[in-house]
Coordinates of C-alpha atoms in Angstrom, one line a residue:
X239 CA 47.0 -136.2 86.5
X240 CA 46.9 -133.0 84.5
X241 CA 48.8 -132.9 81.1
X242 CA 52.0 -130.6 81.6
X243 CA 52.1 -127.5 79.7
X244 CA 54.9 -126.7 77.1
X245 CA 56.4 -123.2 77.0
X246 CA 59.2 -121.8 74.7
X247 CA 61.4 -118.8 75.3
X248 CA 62.8 -116.9 72.3
X249 CA 65.6 -114.7 73.2
X250 CA 65.6 -111.5 71.1
X251 CA 68.4 -109.6 73.1
X252 CA 68.9 -107.7 76.3
X253 CA 65.7 -108.3 78.5
X254 CA 63.5 -108.8 75.4
X255 CA 61.9 -112.3 75.0
X256 CA 58.9 -113.7 73.3
X257 CA 57.3 -116.4 75.6
X258 CA 54.6 -118.9 74.1
X259 CA 52.7 -121.2 76.4
X260 CA 49.4 -122.8 75.7
X261 CA 47.3 -120.0 73.8
X262 CA 49.4 -117.1 74.8
X263 CA 52.1 -115.2 73.3
X264 CA 54.0 -112.7 75.6
X265 CA 56.5 -110.1 74.8
X266 CA 58.8 -109.0 77.8
X267 CA 60.5 -105.6 77.9
X268 CA 60.8 -104.5 74.3
X269 CA 63.9 -103.1 73.2
X270 CA 64.8 -103.0 69.5
X271 CA 67.5 -100.4 69.4
X272 CA 70.5 -101.4 67.0
X273 CA 74.3 -101.7 67.7
X274 CA 75.5 -98.1 68.1
X275 CA 72.2 -96.5 69.1
X276 CA 71.7 -95.1 72.7
X277 CA 69.2 -96.1 75.3
X278 CA 68.3 -93.0 77.6
X279 CA 67.9 -93.7 81.4
X280 CA 67.0 -90.2 82.5
X281 CA 69.1 -87.5 84.4
X282 CA 71.0 -87.0 81.4
X283 CA 72.4 -90.6 81.6
X284 CA 72.5 -92.9 78.4
X285 CA 74.3 -96.0 77.3
X286 CA 75.1 -97.2 73.9
X287 CA 74.1 -100.5 72.5
X288 CA 76.7 -103.0 71.6
X289 CA 74.6 -105.5 69.8
X290 CA 71.7 -106.0 67.3
X291 CA 68.3 -107.7 68.4
X292 CA 67.9 -111.1 67.0
X293 CA 64.7 -109.8 65.1
X294 CA 63.0 -106.4 64.4
X295 CA 59.9 -105.3 65.8
X296 CA 58.1 -105.9 62.6
X297 CA 59.0 -109.6 62.9
X298 CA 57.2 -110.1 66.0
X299 CA 54.4 -112.7 66.1
X300 CA 50.9 -111.6 67.2
X301 CA 50.9 -110.8 70.6
X302 CA 48.5 -111.2 73.7
X303 CA 50.5 -108.9 76.1
X304 CA 53.5 -107.3 77.0
X305 CA 55.2 -107.6 80.6
X306 CA 57.4 -104.5 81.3
X307 CA 59.6 -104.6 84.3
X308 CA 60.0 -100.6 84.4
X309 CA 60.3 -97.6 82.1
X310 CA 64.0 -97.4 81.0
X311 CA 65.3 -96.7 77.6
X312 CA 66.8 -100.2 77.3
X313 CA 63.7 -102.0 78.1
X314 CA 61.1 -99.9 76.4
X315 CA 62.4 -97.7 73.5
X316 CA 61.1 -95.5 70.7
X317 CA 60.7 -98.5 68.5
X318 CA 58.2 -100.0 71.0
X319 CA 56.4 -96.7 71.3
X320 CA 55.9 -96.4 67.5
X321 CA 55.5 -100.1 66.6
X322 CA 53.3 -101.8 69.1
X323 CA 49.6 -102.0 69.0
X324 CA 48.2 -99.2 71.1
X325 CA 45.5 -101.7 72.3
X326 CA 47.9 -104.3 73.6
X327 CA 47.6 -105.2 77.2
X328 CA 50.8 -104.1 79.0
X329 CA 51.4 -105.3 82.5
X330 CA 53.9 -103.2 84.5
X331 CA 54.4 -100.8 87.3
X332 CA 52.0 -98.1 88.2
X333 CA 54.8 -95.4 87.3
X334 CA 55.3 -97.0 83.8
X335 CA 51.5 -97.6 83.2
X336 CA 50.7 -94.0 83.7
X337 CA 53.3 -92.9 81.3
X338 CA 52.5 -95.3 78.7
X339 CA 48.8 -94.4 78.9
X340 CA 49.9 -90.7 78.1
X341 CA 51.6 -92.3 75.0
X342 CA 48.2 -93.7 74.0
X343 CA 48.7 -97.4 75.3
X344 CA 45.2 -97.4 76.8
X345 CA 45.6 -101.0 78.2
X346 CA 48.5 -100.5 80.2
X347 CA 48.0 -101.8 83.6
X348 CA 50.0 -100.9 86.8
X349 CA 50.4 -103.4 89.4
X350 CA 51.8 -103.1 93.0
X351 CA 53.8 -105.8 94.5
X352 CA 51.8 -109.0 94.9
X353 CA 48.8 -107.7 92.8
X354 CA 47.9 -109.6 89.7
X355 CA 46.0 -109.5 86.6
X356 CA 44.6 -112.3 84.5
X357 CA 44.3 -112.8 80.9
X358 CA 42.1 -115.3 79.3
X359 CA 41.9 -117.1 75.9
X360 CA 39.3 -119.7 75.8
X361 CA 39.9 -122.1 78.7
X362 CA 43.4 -120.9 79.0
X363 CA 44.4 -118.4 81.6
X364 CA 47.5 -116.3 82.3
X365 CA 48.0 -115.0 85.8
X366 CA 50.8 -112.1 86.1
X367 CA 51.8 -111.2 89.6
X368 CA 54.0 -108.3 90.3
X369 CA 57.0 -109.3 92.6
X370 CA 59.6 -107.1 94.7
X371 CA 62.3 -105.5 93.0
X372 CA 65.1 -102.9 94.1
X373 CA 66.7 -101.2 91.1
X374 CA 69.4 -99.3 93.2
X375 CA 70.6 -98.9 96.8
X376 CA 68.3 -96.8 99.0
X377 CA 70.4 -93.5 98.7
X378 CA 70.2 -93.6 94.8
X379 CA 66.5 -94.7 94.3
X380 CA 65.6 -91.5 93.0
X381 CA 67.7 -92.0 90.0
X382 CA 66.1 -94.9 88.6
X383 CA 62.2 -95.7 88.0
X384 CA 60.3 -98.3 90.1
X385 CA 60.8 -101.8 89.0
X386 CA 59.0 -105.1 89.4
X387 CA 59.7 -108.8 88.9
X388 CA 56.9 -111.0 87.6
X389 CA 55.6 -114.3 87.9
X390 CA 53.7 -115.7 84.9
X391 CA 51.4 -118.7 85.8
X392 CA 50.0 -120.3 82.9
X393 CA 46.8 -122.5 83.5
X394 CA 43.6 -124.3 82.2
X395 CA 40.3 -124.7 83.8
X396 CA 41.8 -122.9 87.0
X397 CA 44.6 -125.3 87.3
X398 CA 48.3 -124.0 87.1
X399 CA 50.2 -126.0 84.6
X400 CA 53.5 -123.8 84.3
X401 CA 55.2 -121.1 86.4
X402 CA 57.9 -118.9 85.0
X403 CA 59.5 -116.0 87.0
X404 CA 61.2 -113.0 85.5
X405 CA 63.4 -111.1 88.1
X406 CA 63.3 -107.7 86.3
X407 CA 66.3 -105.2 86.9
X408 CA 66.8 -105.9 90.6
X409 CA 69.6 -106.1 93.0
X410 CA 69.8 -109.0 95.5
X411 CA 68.2 -108.0 98.6
X412 CA 66.2 -109.4 101.5
X413 CA 62.7 -109.0 100.2
X414 CA 63.4 -111.4 97.2
X415 CA 63.2 -114.4 99.7
X416 CA 59.5 -113.9 99.8
X417 CA 59.1 -115.0 96.2
X418 CA 60.0 -118.8 96.7
X419 CA 58.0 -118.8 99.9
X420 CA 55.0 -117.8 98.2
X421 CA 55.8 -119.8 94.8
X422 CA 57.9 -122.7 96.1
X423 CA 57.9 -124.5 92.9
X424 CA 59.2 -122.5 89.7
X425 CA 59.7 -124.3 86.4
X426 CA 61.8 -121.7 84.6
X427 CA 63.3 -118.4 85.6
X428 CA 64.8 -115.5 83.6
X429 CA 67.4 -113.5 85.5
X430 CA 68.5 -110.0 84.5
X431 CA 72.2 -109.6 84.9
X432 CA 75.0 -107.4 83.7
X433 CA 76.0 -105.6 86.9
X434 CA 74.7 -102.4 85.4
X435 CA 76.7 -99.4 86.4
X436 CA 75.8 -95.8 86.0
X437 CA 77.7 -92.7 86.9
X438 CA 80.7 -95.0 86.9
X439 CA 80.2 -96.6 90.4
X440 CA 76.5 -97.2 91.1
X441 CA 75.5 -100.8 90.4
X442 CA 71.7 -101.3 89.6
X443 CA 71.3 -104.8 88.4
X444 CA 72.8 -108.1 89.8
X445 CA 76.4 -108.9 88.9
X446 CA 77.7 -112.5 88.5
X447 CA 77.9 -113.1 92.2
X448 CA 74.5 -111.8 93.2
X449 CA 73.0 -113.6 90.1
X450 CA 74.3 -116.8 91.1
X451 CA 73.1 -116.5 94.7
X452 CA 69.6 -115.5 93.2
X453 CA 69.5 -118.7 91.2
X454 CA 70.3 -120.7 94.5
X455 CA 67.5 -118.5 96.3
X456 CA 64.7 -119.0 93.8
X457 CA 65.3 -122.6 93.2
X458 CA 63.8 -122.7 89.9
X459 CA 64.0 -126.1 87.8
X460 CA 66.1 -123.9 85.2
X461 CA 67.2 -120.6 85.0
X462 CA 68.2 -118.5 81.6
X463 CA 70.5 -115.8 82.1
X464 CA 69.7 -112.5 80.0
X465 CA 70.4 -108.8 80.1
X466 CA 74.2 -109.1 80.5
X467 CA 76.1 -107.7 77.5
X468 CA 74.0 -105.6 75.3
X469 CA 74.9 -102.3 76.6
X470 CA 78.1 -100.4 77.5
X471 CA 76.7 -99.8 81.0
X472 CA 77.1 -103.6 81.8
X473 CA 80.0 -104.3 83.8
X474 CA 79.6 -108.0 84.6
X475 CA 79.5 -110.4 81.8
X476 CA 78.2 -113.9 81.2
X477 CA 81.5 -115.5 82.2
X478 CA 81.5 -113.8 85.5
X479 CA 78.0 -115.3 86.3
X480 CA 79.1 -118.6 84.9
X481 CA 82.0 -118.8 87.2
X482 CA 80.1 -118.0 90.2
X483 CA 77.3 -120.7 89.3
X484 CA 79.9 -123.1 89.0
X485 CA 81.4 -122.1 92.4
X486 CA 78.1 -122.6 94.0
X487 CA 77.5 -126.0 92.2
X488 CA 74.3 -124.9 90.3
X489 CA 75.5 -125.6 86.8
X490 CA 72.8 -128.2 86.5
X491 CA 70.1 -125.7 86.9
X492 CA 71.4 -123.0 84.3
X493 CA 71.1 -123.0 80.5
X494 CA 72.7 -120.5 78.3
X495 CA 70.8 -119.3 75.1
X496 CA 72.2 -116.8 72.5
X497 CA 70.3 -114.2 70.9
X498 CA 68.1 -115.8 68.2
X499 CA 67.8 -119.1 70.1
X500 CA 64.7 -120.8 71.7
X501 CA 64.5 -122.7 74.9
X502 CA 61.9 -125.4 75.4
X503 CA 60.5 -126.2 78.8
X504 CA 57.8 -128.7 80.2
X505 CA 55.6 -127.7 83.3
X506 CA 54.8 -129.7 86.2
X507 CA 53.5 -132.9 85.1
X508 CA 50.7 -132.8 88.0
X509 CA 50.0 -129.1 87.7
X510 CA 50.1 -127.0 90.9
X511 CA 46.2 -126.8 91.5
X512 CA 44.3 -123.8 91.6
X513 CA 45.6 -120.1 91.5

């Protein structure tokens, strides 16, 4: 039997987290705007930040990679462009990778759905797989950039010890059912919520109802809600999600962490076998 892996998730704010597992430290969706500053979403659309991040970009630990769900101003901002090492591996969508390489991030890698990228440190490996995501209904998809979810599989000597799923900014739709079919055991999941609304009517991320049903669909050992109150465009708060989670009888599968807090999770004690 393999020793289980231990991972920690430090919640910076919005969709920004610092994930540590085995020999890897990974930053997700780096947004370090301060309260009152605006994130620009394209097409003349912007949203004002309501909160401050738990830490500034200069306080980040040494990083092995960034996982970026998509290129929106509340997921990658000017602080990320100016403050992150240009040689850092960035795993993201092809759309975002092309634009980041133009900004000098030469190791930005774009993945299509189900493609993966593997990082290695000693005998430890991290396989990052791009997963389906839909950031807006079909009629409005041109208003938002392409988005991906991601599966992070941490392993040693070819054996997967821990699986972590990040939803990305997606609505709940039929293709997401393929994720638990391909990855039937997920240790921890991070779900992007907020019911983000642009132009006053268009919802582009899951609200409390969709988020709770996403928790049930993925079946992760534990789910951490993030991306729910940091910007004015968010219309569905954490209490909305909590209420729907309780109605579905899923409260034992969800843990709530505040900005600046760390959640620790233990991987599968027997491992999952080879990738």
